[in-house]
mmCIF file with all atom_site columns, C-alpha atoms in Angstrom:
data_model
loop_
_atom_site.group_PDB
_atom_site.id
_atom_site.type_symbol
_atom_site.label_atom_id
_atom_site.label_alt_id
_atom_site.label_comp_id
_atom_site.label_asym_id
_atom_site.label_entity_id
_atom_site.label_seq_id
_atom_site.pdbx_PDB_ins_code
_atom_site.Cartn_x
_atom_site.Cartn_y
_atom_site.Cartn_z
_atom_site.occupancy
_atom_site.B_iso_or_equiv
_atom_site.pdbx_formal_charge
_atom_site.auth_seq_id
_atom_site.auth_comp_id
_atom_site.auth_asym_id
_atom_site.auth_atom_id
_atom_site.pdbx_PDB_model_num
ATOM 1   C CA . MET A 1 1   ? 16.745  7.660   39.254 1.00 92.00 ? 289 MET A CA 1
ATOM 2   C CA . LYS A 1 2   ? 17.466  3.504   37.110 1.00 97.00 ? 290 LYS A CA 1
ATOM 3   C CA . ILE A 1 3   ? 16.561  4.634   33.518 1.00 96.00 ? 291 ILE A CA 1
ATOM 4   C CA . VAL A 1 4   ? 16.542  2.365   31.079 1.00 97.00 ? 292 VAL A CA 1
ATOM 5   C CA . CYS A 1 5   ? 17.650  4.003   27.558 1.00 95.00 ? 293 CYS A CA 1
ATOM 6   C CA . ASP A 1 6   ? 15.815  2.702   24.448 1.00 93.00 ? 294 ASP A CA 1
ATOM 7   C CA . ALA A 1 7   ? 18.306  2.918   20.948 1.00 92.00 ? 295 ALA A CA 1
ATOM 8   C CA . SER A 1 8   ? 17.493  6.157   20.430 1.00 88.00 ? 296 SER A CA 1
ATOM 9   C CA . PHE A 1 9   ? 19.173  6.784   23.165 1.00 90.00 ? 297 PHE A CA 1
ATOM 10  C CA . PHE A 1 10  ? 22.297  6.101   22.025 1.00 90.00 ? 298 PHE A CA 1
ATOM 11  C CA . PHE A 1 11  ? 22.068  8.038   18.517 1.00 86.00 ? 299 PHE A CA 1
ATOM 12  C CA . GLY A 1 12  ? 22.469  11.654  19.970 1.00 80.00 ? 300 GLY A CA 1
ATOM 13  C CA . GLU A 1 13  ? 24.202  13.651  23.190 1.00 79.00 ? 301 GLU A CA 1
ATOM 14  C CA . TYR A 1 14  ? 21.150  13.359  25.337 1.00 79.00 ? 302 TYR A CA 1
ATOM 15  C CA . PRO A 1 15  ? 21.933  14.278  29.138 1.00 79.00 ? 303 PRO A CA 1
ATOM 16  C CA . LEU A 1 16  ? 20.431  11.799  31.478 1.00 82.00 ? 304 LEU A CA 1
ATOM 17  C CA . ASP A 1 17  ? 20.684  11.854  35.122 1.00 84.00 ? 305 ASP A CA 1
ATOM 18  C CA . GLY A 1 18  ? 21.149  8.575   37.029 1.00 90.00 ? 306 GLY A CA 1
ATOM 19  C CA . ASP A 1 19  ? 22.277  4.820   36.615 1.00 95.00 ? 307 ASP A CA 1
ATOM 20  C CA . LEU A 1 20  ? 22.040  4.042   32.653 1.00 96.00 ? 308 LEU A CA 1
ATOM 21  C CA . PHE A 1 21  ? 20.980  0.712   31.437 1.00 98.00 ? 309 PHE A CA 1
ATOM 22  C CA . THR A 1 22  ? 20.281  -1.024  28.714 1.00 97.00 ? 310 THR A CA 1
ATOM 23  C CA . THR A 1 23  ? 19.374  -4.827  26.487 1.00 98.00 ? 311 THR A CA 1
ATOM 24  C CA . PRO A 1 24  ? 22.096  -6.792  24.601 1.00 98.00 ? 312 PRO A CA 1
ATOM 25  C CA . LEU A 1 25  ? 18.868  -6.413  22.544 1.00 97.00 ? 313 LEU A CA 1
ATOM 26  C CA . VAL A 1 26  ? 19.290  -2.088  21.789 1.00 96.00 ? 314 VAL A CA 1
ATOM 27  C CA . ILE A 1 27  ? 23.708  -2.949  21.679 1.00 96.00 ? 315 ILE A CA 1
ATOM 28  C CA . ALA A 1 28  ? 22.688  -5.502  18.824 1.00 96.00 ? 316 ALA A CA 1
ATOM 29  C CA . GLU A 1 29  ? 20.568  -2.500  18.056 1.00 93.00 ? 317 GLU A CA 1
ATOM 30  C CA . LEU A 1 30  ? 23.617  0.178   17.366 1.00 94.00 ? 318 LEU A CA 1
ATOM 31  C CA . CYS A 1 31  ? 25.221  -0.354  13.389 1.00 90.00 ? 319 CYS A CA 1
ATOM 32  C CA . ASP A 1 32  ? 26.956  2.967   13.246 1.00 91.00 ? 320 ASP A CA 1
ATOM 33  C CA . LEU A 1 33  ? 30.370  4.319   14.298 1.00 93.00 ? 321 LEU A CA 1
ATOM 34  C CA . ARG A 1 34  ? 28.934  7.172   16.416 1.00 91.00 ? 322 ARG A CA 1
ATOM 35  C CA . SER A 1 35  ? 26.500  5.319   18.599 1.00 91.00 ? 323 SER A CA 1
ATOM 36  C CA . LYS A 1 36  ? 29.226  2.331   19.016 1.00 92.00 ? 324 LYS A CA 1
ATOM 37  C CA . CYS A 1 37  ? 30.950  5.530   20.089 1.00 92.00 ? 325 CYS A CA 1
ATOM 38  C CA . ARG A 1 38  ? 28.447  6.583   22.270 1.00 92.00 ? 326 ARG A CA 1
ATOM 39  C CA . LEU A 1 39  ? 27.653  3.048   23.870 1.00 93.00 ? 327 LEU A CA 1
ATOM 40  C CA . ASP A 1 40  ? 31.251  2.508   25.107 1.00 94.00 ? 328 ASP A CA 1
ATOM 41  C CA . ALA A 1 41  ? 31.659  5.704   26.302 1.00 92.00 ? 329 ALA A CA 1
ATOM 42  C CA . LEU A 1 42  ? 28.257  5.456   29.069 1.00 92.00 ? 330 LEU A CA 1
ATOM 43  C CA . LYS A 1 43  ? 30.137  1.635   29.691 1.00 94.00 ? 331 LYS A CA 1
ATOM 44  C CA . ALA A 1 44  ? 32.748  2.422   30.651 1.00 94.00 ? 332 ALA A CA 1
ATOM 45  C CA . GLY A 1 45  ? 30.573  5.408   32.611 1.00 91.00 ? 333 GLY A CA 1
ATOM 46  C CA . GLY A 1 46  ? 28.663  2.685   34.646 1.00 93.00 ? 334 GLY A CA 1
ATOM 47  C CA . LEU A 1 47  ? 26.063  2.057   31.629 1.00 95.00 ? 335 LEU A CA 1
ATOM 48  C CA . THR A 1 48  ? 24.875  -1.495  32.224 1.00 97.00 ? 336 THR A CA 1
ATOM 49  C CA . VAL A 1 49  ? 23.656  -4.237  29.588 1.00 97.00 ? 337 VAL A CA 1
ATOM 50  C CA . ILE A 1 50  ? 20.990  -6.529  31.799 1.00 97.00 ? 338 ILE A CA 1
ATOM 51  C CA . GLU A 1 51  ? 19.043  -9.037  30.119 1.00 97.00 ? 339 GLU A CA 1
ATOM 52  C CA . PRO A 1 52  ? 15.857  -9.414  31.424 1.00 97.00 ? 340 PRO A CA 1
ATOM 53  C CA . PRO A 1 53  ? 14.829  -12.525 33.266 1.00 96.00 ? 341 PRO A CA 1
ATOM 54  C CA . PRO A 1 54  ? 12.090  -14.841 30.025 1.00 93.00 ? 342 PRO A CA 1
ATOM 55  C CA . GLU A 1 55  ? 8.912   -13.908 32.326 1.00 93.00 ? 343 GLU A CA 1
ATOM 56  C CA . SER A 1 56  ? 8.709   -10.119 32.678 1.00 94.00 ? 344 SER A CA 1
ATOM 57  C CA . PHE A 1 57  ? 8.703   -10.577 28.266 1.00 96.00 ? 345 PHE A CA 1
ATOM 58  C CA . GLY A 1 58  ? 5.382   -12.408 29.403 1.00 95.00 ? 346 GLY A CA 1
ATOM 59  C CA . ASN A 1 59  ? 4.120   -8.969  31.506 1.00 94.00 ? 347 ASN A CA 1
ATOM 60  C CA . VAL A 1 60  ? 5.067   -6.724  29.025 1.00 96.00 ? 348 VAL A CA 1
ATOM 61  C CA . ARG A 1 61  ? 3.197   -8.651  25.989 1.00 96.00 ? 349 ARG A CA 1
ATOM 62  C CA . LYS A 1 62  ? 0.384   -8.533  27.592 1.00 95.00 ? 350 LYS A CA 1
ATOM 63  C CA . ALA A 1 63  ? 0.067   -4.398  28.771 1.00 94.00 ? 351 ALA A CA 1
ATOM 64  C CA . ALA A 1 64  ? 0.902   -3.946  24.580 1.00 92.00 ? 352 ALA A CA 1
ATOM 65  C CA . GLU A 1 65  ? -2.096  -6.752  23.660 1.00 89.00 ? 353 GLU A CA 1
ATOM 66  C CA . SER A 1 66  ? -4.476  -4.899  26.388 1.00 87.00 ? 354 SER A CA 1
ATOM 67  C CA . THR A 1 67  ? -3.567  -1.509  24.902 1.00 87.00 ? 355 THR A CA 1
ATOM 68  C CA . GLY A 1 68  ? -3.640  -2.251  21.116 1.00 84.00 ? 356 GLY A CA 1
ATOM 69  C CA . ASP A 1 69  ? 0.510   -2.108  20.712 1.00 89.00 ? 357 ASP A CA 1
ATOM 70  C CA . ILE A 1 70  ? 1.763   -5.766  20.421 1.00 89.00 ? 358 ILE A CA 1
ATOM 71  C CA . GLY A 1 71  ? 2.097   -5.070  16.686 1.00 86.00 ? 359 GLY A CA 1
ATOM 72  C CA . VAL A 1 72  ? 4.296   -2.338  16.292 1.00 89.00 ? 360 VAL A CA 1
ATOM 73  C CA . LEU A 1 73  ? 6.843   -3.165  19.181 1.00 94.00 ? 361 LEU A CA 1
ATOM 74  C CA . SER A 1 74  ? 9.627   -4.669  18.047 1.00 95.00 ? 362 SER A CA 1
ATOM 75  C CA . GLU A 1 75  ? 11.651  -7.946  20.265 1.00 97.00 ? 363 GLU A CA 1
ATOM 76  C CA . THR A 1 76  ? 13.489  -4.900  21.566 1.00 97.00 ? 364 THR A CA 1
ATOM 77  C CA . ASP A 1 77  ? 10.787  -2.838  22.875 1.00 97.00 ? 365 ASP A CA 1
ATOM 78  C CA . VAL A 1 78  ? 10.161  -5.798  24.979 1.00 97.00 ? 366 VAL A CA 1
ATOM 79  C CA . SER A 1 79  ? 12.733  -6.659  26.615 1.00 98.00 ? 367 SER A CA 1
ATOM 80  C CA . ILE A 1 80  ? 13.442  -2.644  27.501 1.00 98.00 ? 368 ILE A CA 1
ATOM 81  C CA . LEU A 1 81  ? 9.851   -2.663  29.113 1.00 98.00 ? 369 LEU A CA 1
ATOM 82  C CA . ALA A 1 82  ? 11.001  -6.026  30.275 1.00 98.00 ? 370 ALA A CA 1
ATOM 83  C CA . LEU A 1 83  ? 13.883  -4.932  31.765 1.00 98.00 ? 371 LEU A CA 1
ATOM 84  C CA . ALA A 1 84  ? 12.458  -1.502  34.184 1.00 98.00 ? 372 ALA A CA 1
ATOM 85  C CA . SER A 1 85  ? 9.567   -3.527  34.878 1.00 97.00 ? 373 SER A CA 1
ATOM 86  C CA . THR A 1 86  ? 11.986  -5.918  36.287 1.00 97.00 ? 374 THR A CA 1
ATOM 87  C CA . ILE A 1 87  ? 14.091  -3.037  38.341 1.00 97.00 ? 375 ILE A CA 1
ATOM 88  C CA . ARG A 1 88  ? 11.476  -0.500  38.604 1.00 96.00 ? 376 ARG A CA 1
ATOM 89  C CA . GLY A 1 89  ? 12.776  1.977   36.767 1.00 97.00 ? 377 GLY A CA 1
ATOM 90  C CA . GLU A 1 90  ? 11.850  4.682   34.298 1.00 96.00 ? 378 GLU A CA 1
ATOM 91  C CA . VAL A 1 91  ? 12.337  4.450   30.121 1.00 96.00 ? 379 VAL A CA 1
ATOM 92  C CA . ALA A 1 92  ? 13.895  6.892   28.481 1.00 94.00 ? 380 ALA A CA 1
ATOM 93  C CA . THR A 1 93  ? 12.823  6.774   24.830 1.00 92.00 ? 381 THR A CA 1
ATOM 94  C CA . ASP A 1 94  ? 10.831  8.885   21.727 1.00 88.00 ? 382 ASP A CA 1
ATOM 95  C CA . ASP A 1 95  ? 8.629   5.856   20.300 1.00 90.00 ? 383 ASP A CA 1
ATOM 96  C CA . PHE A 1 96  ? 5.379   5.471   21.260 1.00 88.00 ? 384 PHE A CA 1
ATOM 97  C CA . ALA A 1 97  ? 4.302   2.503   21.502 1.00 91.00 ? 385 ALA A CA 1
ATOM 98  C CA . VAL A 1 98  ? 7.235   1.578   23.902 1.00 94.00 ? 386 VAL A CA 1
ATOM 99  C CA . GLN A 1 99  ? 5.623   5.117   26.238 1.00 93.00 ? 387 GLN A CA 1
ATOM 100 C CA . ASN A 1 100 ? 1.798   4.261   26.207 1.00 91.00 ? 388 ASN A CA 1
ATOM 101 C CA . VAL A 1 101 ? 2.058   0.736   27.146 1.00 94.00 ? 389 VAL A CA 1
ATOM 102 C CA . ALA A 1 102 ? 4.966   1.711   29.607 1.00 96.00 ? 390 ALA A CA 1
ATOM 103 C CA . ALA A 1 103 ? 1.876   3.922   30.727 1.00 93.00 ? 391 ALA A CA 1
ATOM 104 C CA . ALA A 1 104 ? -0.039  0.970   31.420 1.00 93.00 ? 392 ALA A CA 1
ATOM 105 C CA . LEU A 1 105 ? 2.061   -1.200  33.828 1.00 96.00 ? 393 LEU A CA 1
ATOM 106 C CA . GLY A 1 106 ? 3.243   2.050   35.957 1.00 95.00 ? 394 GLY A CA 1
ATOM 107 C CA . ILE A 1 107 ? 6.324   2.686   34.533 1.00 97.00 ? 395 ILE A CA 1
ATOM 108 C CA . ARG A 1 108 ? 7.784   6.588   34.036 1.00 95.00 ? 396 ARG A CA 1
ATOM 109 C CA . VAL A 1 109 ? 8.636   7.426   30.452 1.00 93.00 ? 397 VAL A CA 1
ATOM 110 C CA . ARG A 1 110 ? 11.504  10.104  29.895 1.00 90.00 ? 398 ARG A CA 1
ATOM 111 C CA . PRO A 1 111 ? 11.657  11.138  26.175 1.00 87.00 ? 399 PRO A CA 1
ATOM 112 C CA . ILE A 1 112 ? 14.108  12.287  24.652 1.00 84.00 ? 400 ILE A CA 1
ATOM 113 C CA . LEU A 1 113 ? 13.279  14.793  21.974 1.00 75.00 ? 401 LEU A CA 1
ATOM 114 C CA . GLN A 1 114 ? 10.088  14.247  21.195 1.00 63.00 ? 402 GLN A CA 1
ATOM 115 C CA . ARG A 1 115 ? 6.604   15.071  23.589 1.00 55.00 ? 403 ARG A CA 1
ATOM 116 C CA . ARG A 1 116 ? 4.965   12.587  25.963 1.00 52.00 ? 404 ARG A CA 1
ATOM 117 C CA . ALA A 1 117 ? 2.685   10.758  24.313 1.00 47.00 ? 405 ALA A CA 1
ATOM 118 C CA . LYS A 1 118 ? -0.417  10.244  25.282 1.00 56.00 ? 406 LYS A CA 1
ATOM 119 C CA . ARG A 1 119 ? -1.641  7.245   26.094 1.00 58.00 ? 407 ARG A CA 1
ATOM 120 C CA . ARG A 1 120 ? -3.975  4.491   24.068 1.00 61.00 ? 408 ARG A CA 1
ATOM 121 C CA . ILE A 1 121 ? -5.886  1.979   23.033 1.00 66.00 ? 409 ILE A CA 1
ATOM 122 C CA . TRP A 1 122 ? -5.972  0.418   19.600 1.00 69.00 ? 410 TRP A CA 1
ATOM 123 C CA . LYS A 1 123 ? -8.085  -1.321  17.554 1.00 75.00 ? 411 LYS A CA 1
ATOM 124 C CA . MET A 1 124 ? -8.133  -2.807  13.881 1.00 79.00 ? 412 MET A CA 1
ATOM 125 C CA . VAL A 1 125 ? -10.345 -1.756  11.478 1.00 84.00 ? 413 VAL A CA 1
ATOM 126 C CA . CYS A 1 126 ? -11.069 -3.299  8.190  1.00 86.00 ? 414 CYS A CA 1
ATOM 127 C CA . THR A 1 127 ? -10.034 -0.203  5.188  1.00 86.00 ? 415 THR A CA 1
ATOM 128 C CA . GLY A 1 128 ? -12.672 -1.252  2.759  1.00 85.00 ? 416 GLY A CA 1
ATOM 129 C CA . CYS A 1 129 ? -16.026 -2.765  5.183  1.00 87.00 ? 417 CYS A CA 1
ATOM 130 C CA . GLY A 1 130 ? -15.164 -0.724  8.080  1.00 81.00 ? 418 GLY A CA 1
ATOM 131 C CA . ARG A 1 131 ? -15.524 -3.847  10.381 1.00 82.00 ? 419 ARG A CA 1
ATOM 132 C CA . ASP A 1 132 ? -13.244 -3.789  13.973 1.00 82.00 ? 420 ASP A CA 1
ATOM 133 C CA . VAL A 1 133 ? -11.420 -7.180  13.127 1.00 80.00 ? 421 VAL A CA 1
ATOM 134 C CA . GLU A 1 134 ? -9.238  -8.461  16.284 1.00 71.00 ? 422 GLU A CA 1
ATOM 135 C CA . GLU A 1 135 ? -6.645  -9.292  14.955 1.00 69.00 ? 423 GLU A CA 1
ATOM 136 C CA . GLY A 1 136 ? -4.126  -10.402 11.569 1.00 70.00 ? 424 GLY A CA 1
ATOM 137 C CA . ALA A 1 137 ? -3.257  -8.365  8.115  1.00 73.00 ? 425 ALA A CA 1
ATOM 138 C CA . ASP A 1 138 ? -6.879  -8.445  6.340  1.00 85.00 ? 426 ASP A CA 1
ATOM 139 C CA . CYS A 1 139 ? -10.235 -8.765  6.538  1.00 85.00 ? 427 CYS A CA 1
ATOM 140 C CA . PRO A 1 140 ? -12.025 -11.894 7.214  1.00 84.00 ? 428 PRO A CA 1
ATOM 141 C CA . VAL A 1 141 ? -15.109 -10.697 5.190  1.00 82.00 ? 429 VAL A CA 1
ATOM 142 C CA . CYS A 1 142 ? -13.661 -9.603  2.518  1.00 88.00 ? 430 CYS A CA 1
ATOM 143 C CA . GLY A 1 143 ? -10.816 -9.151  2.172  1.00 85.00 ? 431 GLY A CA 1
ATOM 144 C CA . ALA A 1 144 ? -9.641  -5.373  2.658  1.00 88.00 ? 432 ALA A CA 1
ATOM 145 C CA . PRO A 1 145 ? -6.245  -4.710  4.712  1.00 87.00 ? 433 PRO A CA 1
ATOM 146 C CA . LEU A 1 146 ? -7.012  -3.774  7.676  1.00 86.00 ? 434 LEU A CA 1
ATOM 147 C CA . LYS A 1 147 ? -5.685  0.204   9.523  1.00 79.00 ? 435 LYS A CA 1
ATOM 148 C CA . ARG A 1 148 ? -4.407  0.624   13.017 1.00 73.00 ? 436 ARG A CA 1
ATOM 149 C CA . ARG A 1 149 ? -6.639  3.438   14.463 1.00 73.00 ? 437 ARG A CA 1
ATOM 150 C CA . HIS A 1 150 ? -7.403  4.502   18.319 1.00 64.00 ? 438 HIS A CA 1
ATOM 151 C CA . LYS A 1 151 ? -10.940 3.742   20.344 1.00 61.00 ? 439 LYS A CA 1
#
């Protein structure tokens, strides 16, 4: 089985059976010596680093918009989902937003330490007047900040 690893996978000693993949953006997030050493050991054992094709990012962003997770996904998160969809692999992550978008894309998820996330659709709600708002940081009606809530 092909498994695309998020940065959290490299922070500890988590066993995974299968062919391991990641993206250059994940590697750029690895700052501490321990995770870099783990990366080097896994590369020696066959970990493959691949940049997903640019067209695959659009499908991920569209799915993230439909689930309401687009505002919380980093470019690194989008890259691992794009790679998983390109190589038809699973994603190893504890990030609930990544798990939610993966479910929307039909990508299997392997949680690392946390439980598997429930699939949710999110919306933005004004903390002042309670209106549902499509996007932005502040309510266009009353100016209060918006908060993300599940539908």
